[in-house]
Amino acid sequence: MQQVVSFPGLGLEFHLSNIAFHIASKPIYWYGILIMCGVILAVVYASRRCSAFGIKQDDMYDCVLFAVPLGIVCARIYYVIFEWEQYKNDLSEVFAIWHGGLAIYGGVLGGIVVVAAVCRFKKIELMDMLDVFAAAVPIGQILGRWGNFFNCEAYGGATTAPWRMVIGKTLAEAGATGNHPTFFYESAWNLVGFLILYVVSKKRKYRGEITLLYLGWYGLGRFFIEGLRTDSLYLWGTGIRVSQVVALICVIIGLGGFFLNRKMPFLKDAAQNSKHKEETA
């Protein structure tokens, strides 16, 4: 089914379908395509940056092999937990991820646990590996948010801003009020974050620096963007947005740790470690 989405302030109008094509009778959704493209590009980028972090490509691929599928499962579990009322009467929908409903925080937390387990098993420095992935994850988020666009979801409250989006109305029908395109805000925020992480990673001073900066940057943007959304997950029986709570924790840990470590180092020097690995390789 097609849905019209217009941006009257920009003179743009789109007739969207969340289905890209069919294989036999099975629909293939844009949501899944964009997420997988984002994952693939992120992995390719990470593979090209491995040596800069003292990580072997094969070790990185081993982590990806387990972290990606389990990360998706955890992202779905996280979402379903806080939207249980929506799924409790139709458990089959729990598995219908093509209808939307993946929470990035669940995916990141699940991915970290899996990567930590693989690194422990293979005796790899965890923070070096996490820095590799932290530098690449924003690529997946940049593309993945556009899956929300095709699903006509993850938008914000009412606004008269020139970039407002109007769902279900053509340019001729749209009025002066629309909704915040929060999916785009987050995609753009992650693009800026990716560029910042790239620059900082070129002169990484200690293990975990990129991970901390990623957590802080993403959490900072998500805290404010989440406040605009109309489809937030809430702590049960409260008006507290789950993602804002997690985002605030990420900001405190991420940015706090990032700047604190520059004054009072508590993580080992990354440059010296990487040099040692190169000498002993």
XYZ file of C-alpha atoms in Angstrom:
281
model
C 0.000 0.000 0.000
C 1.322 3.416 -0.957
C 1.412 6.379 1.383
C 1.869 9.975 0.313
C 4.365 12.063 2.273
C 4.896 15.709 1.466
C 7.261 18.441 2.602
C 5.248 21.562 1.703
C 7.916 24.006 2.867
C 10.429 22.356 0.540
C 8.034 21.645 -2.331
C 8.662 17.890 -2.156
C 6.123 15.099 -2.440
C 6.702 11.332 -2.287
C 4.410 8.378 -2.902
C 5.975 5.690 -0.767
C 5.542 1.969 -0.446
C 7.266 0.119 2.364
C 7.662 -2.848 -0.007
C 10.612 -2.656 -2.397
C 9.771 -5.759 -4.464
C 8.517 -9.325 -4.189
C 10.325 -12.642 -4.438
C 7.578 -15.009 -5.520
C 4.802 -13.951 -3.153
C 7.144 -12.818 -0.366
C 7.403 -9.020 0.040
C 10.863 -7.551 0.584
C 10.678 -4.381 2.647
C 12.739 -1.221 2.309
C 13.189 -1.241 6.087
C 15.163 -4.484 6.013
C 17.055 -3.574 2.847
C 18.297 -0.285 4.269
C 19.282 -1.808 7.591
C 21.258 -4.559 5.888
C 22.918 -2.098 3.497
C 23.908 -0.020 6.519
C 25.338 -3.076 8.277
C 27.297 -4.140 5.190
C 28.774 -0.673 4.652
C 29.647 -0.401 8.343
C 31.449 -3.761 8.238
C 33.353 -2.797 5.065
C 34.415 0.472 6.676
C 35.455 -1.286 9.908
C 37.507 -3.811 7.946
C 39.450 -0.976 6.316
C 40.143 0.721 9.671
C 41.141 -2.363 11.664
C 44.893 -1.898 11.356
C 44.653 1.639 12.745
C 43.307 0.143 15.977
C 45.718 -2.793 16.126
C 42.989 -5.291 15.234
C 43.228 -8.097 12.673
C 40.485 -8.279 10.044
C 39.788 -11.941 10.749
C 39.199 -11.179 14.426
C 36.842 -8.343 13.502
C 34.890 -10.611 11.123
C 34.548 -13.219 13.880
C 32.927 -10.604 16.099
C 30.616 -9.468 13.307
C 29.546 -13.047 12.584
C 28.012 -13.310 16.054
C 27.290 -9.681 16.950
C 25.117 -8.728 13.950
C 22.441 -11.450 14.173
C 22.361 -11.425 17.968
C 22.366 -7.623 17.975
C 19.249 -7.616 15.794
C 17.590 -10.132 18.118
C 18.430 -7.983 21.152
C 17.185 -4.845 19.389
C 13.844 -6.593 18.826
C 13.655 -7.970 22.372
C 14.322 -4.498 23.814
C 11.528 -3.002 21.699
C 9.008 -5.761 22.475
C 9.663 -5.537 26.232
C 8.607 -1.909 26.330
C 5.751 -2.386 23.824
C 4.401 -5.620 25.286
C 0.786 -4.407 25.212
C 1.058 -4.251 21.421
C 2.253 -7.855 21.084
C 0.764 -9.855 23.943
C -2.398 -10.759 22.015
C -0.601 -11.703 18.793
C 2.764 -13.293 19.506
C 3.425 -13.895 15.811
C 3.991 -10.149 15.442
C 6.957 -10.406 17.800
C 8.932 -11.944 14.922
C 7.669 -9.533 12.217
C 10.623 -7.146 12.315
C 9.857 -6.068 8.740
C 6.921 -4.135 10.210
C 9.382 -2.000 12.152
C 10.281 -2.111 15.806
C 14.032 -2.377 16.369
C 15.540 -0.389 19.232
C 19.110 0.699 18.578
C 20.007 0.647 22.264
C 19.052 -3.010 22.515
C 21.185 -3.783 19.474
C 24.196 -1.888 20.815
C 23.981 -3.478 24.269
C 23.578 -6.944 22.788
C 26.444 -6.333 20.376
C 28.762 -5.196 23.178
C 28.061 -8.340 25.202
C 28.749 -10.574 22.194
C 31.918 -8.715 21.209
C 33.155 -8.902 24.803
C 32.608 -12.669 24.826
C 34.441 -13.182 21.522
C 37.329 -10.954 22.587
C 37.653 -12.800 25.871
C 37.683 -16.155 24.086
C 40.268 -15.026 21.517
C 42.274 -12.950 24.020
C 41.800 -9.703 22.075
C 41.888 -6.271 23.697
C 38.193 -5.440 24.078
C 38.432 -1.647 24.000
C 40.414 -1.702 20.747
C 37.714 -3.834 19.146
C 34.907 -1.664 20.513
C 36.635 1.430 19.123
C 36.664 -0.144 15.654
C 32.927 -0.802 15.814
C 32.092 2.536 17.443
C 33.703 4.314 14.495
C 31.577 2.295 12.047
C 28.171 1.919 13.756
C 26.950 5.426 12.769
C 27.029 4.343 9.111
C 24.363 1.746 9.810
C 22.315 4.277 11.758
C 22.527 6.875 9.000
C 20.966 4.496 6.486
C 18.742 2.587 8.883
C 16.704 5.650 9.847
C 15.563 5.980 6.246
C 13.800 2.674 6.705
C 11.570 4.583 9.133
C 10.868 7.064 6.347
C 9.547 4.333 4.056
C 7.484 2.933 6.932
C 6.129 6.431 7.683
C 7.147 6.115 11.334
C 9.541 7.633 13.873
C 8.312 11.161 13.238
C 7.779 13.927 15.780
C 5.037 16.200 17.013
C 3.406 19.122 15.276
C 5.515 21.914 13.801
C 5.249 24.751 11.296
C 8.957 24.603 10.432
C 9.820 24.904 6.718
C 11.113 21.314 6.709
C 7.927 19.863 8.266
C 6.607 16.589 6.858
C 2.939 15.860 6.240
C 1.822 12.240 6.093
C -1.239 11.280 4.089
C -1.608 14.597 2.266
C -0.278 15.895 -1.040
C 1.343 19.295 -1.428
C -2.012 20.721 -2.522
C -3.749 19.290 0.544
C -1.070 20.030 3.137
C -1.620 22.932 5.479
C 0.726 25.079 7.512
C 1.276 22.413 10.148
C 3.116 19.126 9.818
C 5.375 16.898 11.881
C 9.038 16.969 12.798
C 10.947 14.534 10.509
C 12.834 13.106 13.473
C 14.071 10.159 11.430
C 16.000 12.701 9.349
C 17.242 14.600 12.406
C 18.806 11.436 13.760
C 20.249 10.393 10.408
C 21.878 13.820 10.030
C 23.123 13.772 13.636
C 24.785 10.420 13.031
C 26.384 11.698 9.827
C 28.014 14.551 11.738
C 28.987 12.102 14.475
C 30.598 9.759 11.969
C 32.761 12.597 10.624
C 33.784 13.657 14.144
C 34.656 10.084 15.105
C 36.711 9.715 11.924
C 38.776 12.813 12.694
C 39.316 11.908 16.360
C 40.174 8.285 15.529
C 43.051 9.464 13.350
C 44.782 10.664 16.532
C 43.344 8.246 19.060
C 45.048 8.813 22.407
C 43.810 5.861 24.443
C 41.809 2.661 24.235
C 38.096 3.283 24.479
C 38.290 6.911 23.352
C 36.145 6.371 20.251
C 33.661 4.207 22.147
C 33.176 6.861 24.809
C 32.845 9.631 22.251
C 30.299 7.621 20.246
C 28.177 6.930 23.323
C 28.278 10.569 24.370
C 27.579 12.024 20.936
C 24.753 9.667 20.037
C 23.219 9.935 23.507
C 23.285 13.739 23.387
C 21.432 13.902 20.079
C 19.022 11.103 20.919
C 18.027 12.738 24.213
C 16.690 15.828 22.472
C 15.367 14.113 19.340
C 13.484 11.547 21.413
C 11.696 14.392 23.181
C 10.134 15.377 19.839
C 8.898 11.904 18.870
C 5.325 10.701 19.154
C 6.114 6.973 19.248
C 8.534 6.734 22.166
C 8.879 3.683 24.378
C 7.953 4.468 27.986
C 8.853 2.944 31.320
C 5.815 0.926 32.332
C 3.050 2.994 33.847
C 4.988 6.242 33.653
C 5.454 9.128 31.267
C 9.232 8.650 31.304
C 10.743 7.936 27.897
C 13.072 4.933 28.064
C 15.385 6.215 25.328
C 15.867 9.535 27.073
C 16.898 7.799 30.288
C 19.376 5.571 28.414
C 20.595 8.540 26.355
C 21.290 10.570 29.488
C 23.277 7.667 30.962
C 25.260 7.440 27.704
C 26.029 11.158 27.816
C 27.245 10.979 31.405
C 29.389 7.893 30.807
C 30.483 8.765 27.271
C 31.282 12.472 27.338
C 32.187 12.385 31.018
C 34.658 9.554 30.450
C 35.969 11.080 27.230
C 36.959 14.396 28.801
C 37.911 13.003 32.222
C 40.374 10.561 30.682
C 42.183 13.412 28.961
C 42.928 15.010 32.333
C 43.169 11.952 34.572
C 43.962 8.943 32.336
C 42.330 5.736 33.518
C 42.500 3.835 30.209
C 45.735 2.513 28.706
C 47.487 4.431 25.960
C 46.209 3.237 22.584
C 48.948 4.623 20.403
C 51.659 2.770 22.323
C 49.612 -0.438 22.313
C 48.980 -0.291 18.560
C 52.664 0.352 17.914
C 53.581 -2.686 20.022
C 51.146 -4.878 18.093
C 52.573 -3.725 14.767
C 56.126 -4.496 15.975
C 55.182 -7.982 17.152
C 52.914 -8.886 14.207
